[in-house]
Amino acid sequence: MSTAAAPVRQLDAQTVAELRRAAEGLLAEFGTSATSPELLARVRQTADGFGETLRHHCRPVDTSDGLFVLRGLDLDDEAIGPTPTSWATAGDSGAVYDIMLLLLATVMGNPIAWEGQQDGRFVHNIVPSPGHETEQTGASSTVLLSPHTEDAFHPGRAHLLMLGCMRNHDNIATTAASIRNTRLADADIDLLTQPVLPILPDDAYEAAQGFTDEAPPAVPALFATEDGMTLRYDPAYTPLDGADEAYRSAYGRLSDELARVSVAVSLSPGEVLVVDNDLVVHGRVPFQARYDGSDRWLKRASVRVPGRPTRPAAEAAEHGYGQAALEAHAS
């Protein structure tokens, strides 16, 4: 795995101050970052008023790496308080950063949330949680979080994933690998662009895992667009035993290629990693949580980009395992 630096977009002090003032004003007005129609409406109104400098920094991913780091947000390690021991106890911890991330997400597109995840909030707290150390979710710690497309099981998954760093004393890396940096044989691409296997809901979606109304839809792992290849990939929740040997071998070579081009991005407080969820799979290296208030703490936001043609039309017919995505600024 390479430790090559991710593309960086440096926010200037004036732009950061503008963003912080806006977030602090919204927090003072509403007293919470918890989702409400009124808060979301004001976020949209505020984001519409930002200048071209911030909008330029929030432009689409423009390299084959499929990601970039926004750098420069100011953050006081003592002022944010201890790292929560779970998302359920986080409440409004770091609420002003929730709103800053939501504002940035709104400049980039349309933030989404999930009815069945973290109480429908649009910004999630990603922290290690006791009892979840070995799961394939953001609450794990001691295992490798396998590279995956965020919410790969769902046709309404995000186009962009944002990970804002609140605390990372141990320099724990997020892993990322772009499909456009891989080298695959044409025969493997032909196989992997066929809808052979489903991707099942992950452990963060208990209700979706119990969905039995319809059979899981088979989906392609790769999809070719005019701009290049995209992917939908989550091996931990893909029942590979249901495919023939040729497909499994091609899938294995895809996994090997993603591992070969994977980079490690160790975020510092105040940095926001923006990942194109159609190009890049992400994960996390293992670590030992202390549960003493000093553990790694990220904020996560998911964004759809309206009208973006990067997915097969057949996805529109998928049932999504009964899960509904909530759009912050639905038209």
Short mmCIF file of C-alpha atoms in Angstrom, two decimals:
data_model
loop_
_atom_site.label_atom_id
_atom_site.label_comp_id
_atom_site.label_asym_id
_atom_site.label_seq_id
_atom_site.Cartn_x
_atom_site.Cartn_y
_atom_site.Cartn_z
CA MET A 1 0.00 0.00 0.00
CA SER A 2 1.35 3.39 -0.98
CA THR A 3 1.54 6.31 1.42
CA ALA A 4 1.59 8.81 -1.45
CA ALA A 5 0.02 12.14 -0.59
CA ALA A 6 -3.59 12.68 -1.63
CA PRO A 7 -4.39 15.75 -3.75
CA VAL A 8 -4.88 18.70 -1.36
CA ARG A 9 -7.09 21.76 -1.68
CA GLN A 10 -5.94 24.33 0.88
CA LEU A 11 -8.64 26.60 2.29
CA ASP A 12 -7.48 30.14 3.01
CA ALA A 13 -8.08 31.75 6.40
CA GLN A 14 -10.77 34.11 5.10
CA THR A 15 -12.79 31.27 3.56
CA VAL A 16 -12.48 29.17 6.73
CA ALA A 17 -13.63 32.13 8.84
CA GLU A 18 -16.64 32.64 6.55
CA LEU A 19 -17.60 28.98 6.87
CA ARG A 20 -17.18 28.95 10.65
CA ARG A 21 -19.23 32.12 11.14
CA ALA A 22 -22.02 30.64 9.09
CA ALA A 23 -21.97 27.37 11.07
CA GLU A 24 -21.85 29.15 14.43
CA GLY A 25 -24.76 31.35 13.39
CA LEU A 26 -26.87 28.33 12.44
CA LEU A 27 -25.98 26.52 15.66
CA ALA A 28 -26.94 29.60 17.71
CA GLU A 29 -30.23 29.82 15.81
CA PHE A 30 -31.24 26.17 16.18
CA GLY A 31 -29.28 25.03 19.25
CA THR A 32 -28.52 21.64 17.71
CA SER A 33 -27.19 19.95 14.58
CA ALA A 34 -29.92 17.29 14.74
CA THR A 35 -31.91 17.01 11.53
CA SER A 36 -34.94 19.25 11.07
CA PRO A 37 -36.57 20.68 7.94
CA GLU A 38 -36.01 24.18 9.26
CA LEU A 39 -32.29 23.66 9.82
CA LEU A 40 -31.84 22.06 6.40
CA ALA A 41 -33.65 24.93 4.70
CA ARG A 42 -31.39 27.48 6.40
CA VAL A 43 -28.31 25.42 5.51
CA ARG A 44 -29.32 25.55 1.85
CA GLN A 45 -29.99 29.28 2.02
CA THR A 46 -26.65 29.91 3.70
CA ALA A 47 -24.68 27.69 1.31
CA ASP A 48 -26.22 29.49 -1.68
CA GLY A 49 -24.63 32.69 -0.41
CA PHE A 50 -21.03 31.44 -0.35
CA GLY A 51 -18.55 33.00 -2.77
CA GLU A 52 -16.67 31.50 -5.70
CA THR A 53 -13.51 30.72 -3.70
CA LEU A 54 -15.22 28.10 -1.56
CA ARG A 55 -17.15 26.77 -4.55
CA HIS A 56 -13.91 26.31 -6.46
CA HIS A 57 -12.45 24.27 -3.61
CA CYS A 58 -15.62 22.14 -3.61
CA ARG A 59 -15.52 21.43 -7.36
CA PRO A 60 -15.82 17.80 -8.51
CA VAL A 61 -12.96 15.35 -8.17
CA ASP A 62 -10.68 16.05 -11.13
CA THR A 63 -7.92 13.41 -11.04
CA SER A 64 -7.81 9.65 -11.52
CA ASP A 65 -7.17 9.35 -7.76
CA GLY A 66 -10.88 10.00 -7.30
CA LEU A 67 -10.40 11.94 -4.07
CA PHE A 68 -8.98 15.06 -2.49
CA VAL A 69 -8.35 16.50 0.97
CA LEU A 70 -9.80 19.86 2.00
CA ARG A 71 -7.32 21.32 4.44
CA GLY A 72 -7.47 24.29 6.76
CA LEU A 73 -10.52 24.04 9.01
CA ASP A 74 -9.60 25.24 12.50
CA LEU A 75 -10.19 22.80 15.34
CA ASP A 76 -9.32 22.90 19.06
CA ASP A 77 -8.66 19.42 20.46
CA GLU A 78 -9.58 20.43 24.00
CA ALA A 79 -12.66 22.43 23.07
CA ILE A 80 -14.33 19.60 21.13
CA GLY A 81 -14.42 17.42 24.24
CA PRO A 82 -13.68 13.69 24.55
CA THR A 83 -14.25 11.25 21.71
CA PRO A 84 -17.69 9.66 22.21
CA THR A 85 -17.75 5.92 22.88
CA SER A 86 -20.46 5.37 20.25
CA TRP A 87 -22.56 7.30 17.78
CA ALA A 88 -25.57 6.74 20.04
CA THR A 89 -24.00 8.71 22.89
CA ALA A 90 -22.43 11.41 20.70
CA GLY A 91 -25.50 13.62 20.53
CA ASP A 92 -24.39 17.15 19.62
CA SER A 93 -20.70 16.56 20.31
CA GLY A 94 -18.79 18.76 17.89
CA ALA A 95 -22.07 20.18 16.58
CA VAL A 96 -20.52 23.21 14.90
CA TYR A 97 -18.43 20.84 12.78
CA ASP A 98 -21.57 18.89 11.88
CA ILE A 99 -22.97 22.08 10.41
CA MET A 100 -19.71 23.05 8.72
CA LEU A 101 -19.61 19.65 7.04
CA LEU A 102 -23.28 19.92 6.08
CA LEU A 103 -22.64 23.33 4.52
CA LEU A 104 -19.70 21.97 2.51
CA ALA A 105 -21.80 18.97 1.44
CA THR A 106 -24.55 21.29 0.26
CA VAL A 107 -22.10 23.26 -1.88
CA MET A 108 -21.01 19.96 -3.47
CA GLY A 109 -24.49 18.53 -4.03
CA ASN A 110 -27.42 17.19 -2.05
CA PRO A 111 -26.62 15.65 1.37
CA ILE A 112 -28.43 12.41 2.18
CA ALA A 113 -29.19 10.47 5.33
CA TRP A 114 -30.79 7.10 6.08
CA GLU A 115 -33.87 6.50 8.19
CA GLY A 116 -32.28 3.43 9.75
CA GLN A 117 -28.85 4.82 10.55
CA GLN A 118 -27.71 7.16 13.36
CA ASP A 119 -31.22 8.50 14.01
CA GLY A 120 -31.57 9.94 10.53
CA ARG A 121 -28.82 12.54 11.04
CA PHE A 122 -27.14 13.94 7.97
CA VAL A 123 -23.72 13.96 9.64
CA HIS A 124 -22.56 10.78 11.38
CA ASN A 125 -20.02 10.27 14.14
CA ILE A 126 -17.51 7.54 13.28
CA VAL A 127 -15.86 6.31 16.47
CA PRO A 128 -14.66 2.95 17.80
CA SER A 129 -17.30 1.37 20.03
CA PRO A 130 -16.94 -1.34 22.70
CA GLY A 131 -18.36 -4.65 21.55
CA HIS A 132 -18.07 -3.77 17.84
CA GLU A 133 -14.32 -4.19 17.45
CA THR A 134 -14.46 -6.93 14.79
CA GLU A 135 -17.45 -5.80 12.70
CA GLN A 136 -17.21 -4.55 9.13
CA THR A 137 -18.62 -1.14 10.08
CA GLY A 138 -17.21 2.22 11.08
CA ALA A 139 -17.54 1.27 14.76
CA SER A 140 -14.87 -1.43 14.46
CA SER A 141 -11.21 -1.10 15.38
CA THR A 142 -9.13 -4.29 15.71
CA VAL A 143 -9.84 -5.60 12.19
CA LEU A 144 -9.08 -4.24 8.76
CA LEU A 145 -12.17 -2.43 7.50
CA SER A 146 -12.26 -3.99 4.04
CA PRO A 147 -12.19 -1.65 1.05
CA HIS A 148 -15.75 -1.02 -0.10
CA THR A 149 -18.15 1.31 -1.86
CA GLU A 150 -20.14 3.23 0.75
CA ASP A 151 -23.66 1.75 1.08
CA ALA A 152 -22.97 -0.42 -1.97
CA PHE A 153 -26.15 -2.45 -1.42
CA HIS A 154 -28.39 0.53 -2.23
CA PRO A 155 -29.16 2.20 -5.58
CA GLY A 156 -29.49 5.55 -3.79
CA ARG A 157 -25.99 5.47 -2.31
CA ALA A 158 -23.89 8.62 -2.25
CA HIS A 159 -21.85 9.90 -5.16
CA LEU A 160 -19.46 11.59 -2.73
CA LEU A 161 -18.33 10.53 0.74
CA MET A 162 -16.91 13.15 3.10
CA LEU A 163 -14.82 12.21 6.15
CA GLY A 164 -13.98 15.12 8.43
CA CYS A 165 -11.26 14.50 11.02
CA MET A 166 -11.97 15.65 14.57
CA ARG A 167 -9.21 13.68 16.30
CA ASN A 168 -6.53 11.22 15.16
CA HIS A 169 -3.72 11.17 17.71
CA ASP A 170 -2.52 7.77 16.47
CA ASN A 171 -2.38 8.70 12.76
CA ILE A 172 -4.77 5.89 11.84
CA ALA A 173 -5.08 5.74 8.07
CA THR A 174 -8.10 5.58 5.84
CA THR A 175 -7.34 3.40 2.82
CA ALA A 176 -8.49 4.37 -0.66
CA ALA A 177 -8.15 2.79 -4.10
CA SER A 178 -9.40 4.15 -7.43
CA ILE A 179 -10.71 1.85 -10.13
CA ARG A 180 -9.17 4.21 -12.70
CA ASN A 181 -5.67 3.47 -11.43
CA THR A 182 -6.07 -0.29 -11.88
CA ARG A 183 -5.07 -2.48 -14.83
CA LEU A 184 -7.58 -5.21 -15.70
CA ALA A 185 -7.77 -7.55 -18.67
CA ASP A 186 -10.63 -7.00 -21.09
CA ALA A 187 -11.93 -10.49 -20.33
CA ASP A 188 -12.18 -9.67 -16.62
CA ILE A 189 -13.96 -6.39 -17.37
CA ASP A 190 -16.44 -8.21 -19.60
CA LEU A 191 -17.29 -10.59 -16.74
CA LEU A 192 -17.42 -7.96 -14.00
CA THR A 193 -19.72 -5.64 -15.94
CA GLN A 194 -22.38 -8.37 -15.94
CA PRO A 195 -25.00 -8.46 -13.12
CA VAL A 196 -24.03 -11.78 -11.54
CA LEU A 197 -24.23 -11.37 -7.75
CA PRO A 198 -26.08 -9.17 -5.27
CA ILE A 199 -24.49 -6.93 -2.68
CA LEU A 200 -26.21 -7.50 0.65
CA PRO A 201 -26.84 -4.84 3.33
CA ASP A 202 -24.02 -4.37 5.81
CA ASP A 203 -24.24 -4.70 9.59
CA ALA A 204 -25.14 -1.02 10.04
CA TYR A 205 -28.56 -1.77 8.48
CA GLU A 206 -30.25 -4.35 10.67
CA ALA A 207 -33.72 -3.75 9.22
CA ALA A 208 -32.41 -4.09 5.66
CA GLN A 209 -30.76 -7.40 6.55
CA GLY A 210 -34.20 -8.71 7.50
CA PHE A 211 -35.83 -7.65 4.23
CA THR A 212 -37.48 -10.66 2.58
CA ASP A 213 -40.17 -9.12 0.34
CA GLU A 214 -38.13 -9.63 -2.85
CA ALA A 215 -35.00 -11.48 -3.87
CA PRO A 216 -31.68 -9.60 -3.71
CA PRO A 217 -30.95 -8.11 -7.14
CA ALA A 218 -27.79 -9.09 -8.99
CA VAL A 219 -25.65 -6.04 -9.80
CA PRO A 220 -22.49 -5.46 -11.85
CA ALA A 221 -19.25 -4.82 -10.00
CA LEU A 222 -18.01 -2.54 -12.79
CA PHE A 223 -19.77 -0.08 -15.09
CA ALA A 224 -18.26 1.75 -18.06
CA THR A 225 -19.18 5.42 -18.59
CA GLU A 226 -18.08 7.96 -21.18
CA ASP A 227 -15.59 9.31 -18.65
CA GLY A 228 -14.19 5.92 -17.62
CA MET A 229 -14.85 2.92 -15.42
CA THR A 230 -16.85 3.08 -12.18
CA LEU A 231 -17.42 0.37 -9.60
CA ARG A 232 -19.82 -0.95 -6.99
CA TYR A 233 -17.84 -3.16 -4.66
CA ASP A 234 -18.21 -4.64 -1.20
CA PRO A 235 -16.61 -8.10 -0.95
CA ALA A 236 -17.52 -8.53 2.72
CA TYR A 237 -21.21 -8.51 1.74
CA THR A 238 -21.02 -10.13 -1.71
CA PRO A 239 -21.89 -13.88 -1.69
CA LEU A 240 -19.11 -14.95 -4.03
CA ASP A 241 -19.90 -18.63 -3.53
CA GLY A 242 -22.92 -18.04 -5.76
CA ALA A 243 -20.78 -17.34 -8.83
CA ASP A 244 -18.83 -19.69 -11.08
CA GLU A 245 -15.06 -20.06 -10.89
CA ALA A 246 -14.39 -17.72 -13.81
CA TYR A 247 -16.30 -14.87 -12.17
CA ARG A 248 -14.73 -15.48 -8.77
CA SER A 249 -11.29 -15.42 -10.34
CA ALA A 250 -12.02 -12.14 -12.13
CA TYR A 251 -13.37 -10.65 -8.91
CA GLY A 252 -10.22 -11.79 -7.13
CA ARG A 253 -8.04 -10.07 -9.70
CA LEU A 254 -10.08 -6.89 -9.25
CA SER A 255 -9.48 -7.12 -5.50
CA ASP A 256 -5.76 -7.65 -6.07
CA GLU A 257 -5.56 -4.63 -8.35
CA LEU A 258 -7.40 -2.42 -5.87
CA ALA A 259 -4.96 -3.55 -3.19
CA ARG A 260 -2.03 -2.78 -5.49
CA VAL A 261 -3.11 0.82 -6.11
CA SER A 262 -4.42 1.47 -2.60
CA VAL A 263 -3.12 4.53 -0.77
CA ALA A 264 -3.14 5.31 2.94
CA VAL A 265 -4.52 8.71 3.93
CA SER A 266 -3.88 9.67 7.55
CA LEU A 267 -6.08 12.67 8.27
CA SER A 268 -5.18 15.42 10.70
CA PRO A 269 -7.78 17.39 12.69
CA GLY A 270 -9.51 19.94 10.49
CA GLU A 271 -8.95 17.98 7.26
CA VAL A 272 -11.84 16.62 5.21
CA LEU A 273 -11.29 13.68 2.86
CA VAL A 274 -13.69 13.78 -0.11
CA VAL A 275 -14.02 10.47 -1.96
CA ASP A 276 -15.81 9.85 -5.24
CA ASN A 277 -17.91 6.85 -4.25
CA ASP A 278 -18.25 5.69 -7.86
CA LEU A 279 -14.50 5.60 -8.46
CA VAL A 280 -12.92 4.83 -5.11
CA VAL A 281 -13.31 2.12 -2.49
CA HIS A 282 -12.27 3.05 1.02
CA GLY A 283 -11.47 1.24 4.25
CA ARG A 284 -9.39 1.63 7.41
CA VAL A 285 -6.33 -0.01 8.91
CA PRO A 286 -6.73 -1.90 12.24
CA PHE A 287 -5.98 -0.15 15.51
CA GLN A 288 -6.34 -0.64 19.24
CA ALA A 289 -9.01 1.57 20.77
CA ARG A 290 -8.50 2.92 24.30
CA TYR A 291 -12.03 4.17 25.01
CA ASP A 292 -10.55 6.94 27.15
CA GLY A 293 -11.83 9.94 25.17
CA SER A 294 -8.72 10.23 22.98
CA ASP A 295 -9.57 7.75 20.20
CA ARG A 296 -9.90 8.55 16.50
CA TRP A 297 -13.05 10.53 15.73
CA LEU A 298 -14.40 11.31 12.27
CA LYS A 299 -17.52 13.03 11.02
CA ARG A 300 -19.12 11.52 7.90
CA ALA A 301 -21.44 13.09 5.35
CA SER A 302 -22.85 11.55 2.17
CA VAL A 303 -23.71 13.54 -0.94
CA ARG A 304 -25.63 12.87 -4.13
CA VAL A 305 -24.85 14.92 -7.22
CA PRO A 306 -28.13 15.48 -9.11
CA GLY A 307 -28.15 14.33 -12.71
CA ARG A 308 -24.82 12.54 -12.57
CA PRO A 309 -24.73 9.72 -15.20
CA THR A 310 -22.33 7.28 -13.56
CA ARG A 311 -24.59 4.31 -12.84
CA PRO A 312 -26.51 1.69 -14.82
CA ALA A 313 -30.11 2.63 -15.62
CA ALA A 314 -31.20 -0.76 -14.23
CA GLU A 315 -30.46 0.46 -10.69
CA ALA A 316 -33.69 2.46 -10.79
CA ALA A 317 -35.66 -0.79 -10.49
CA GLU A 318 -33.86 -2.03 -7.36
CA HIS A 319 -35.81 -2.28 -4.10
CA GLY A 320 -32.97 -1.10 -1.85
CA TYR A 321 -33.89 -3.72 0.76
CA GLY A 322 -36.66 -1.47 2.02
CA GLN A 323 -34.30 1.34 3.02
CA ALA A 324 -35.19 4.94 2.22
CA ALA A 325 -32.63 7.68 1.76
CA LEU A 326 -33.58 11.11 3.06
CA GLU A 327 -32.56 14.03 0.84
CA ALA A 328 -31.66 17.28 2.57
CA HIS A 329 -32.75 19.47 -0.29
CA ALA A 330 -35.24 17.38 -2.22
CA SER A 331 -36.87 19.33 -5.03
#
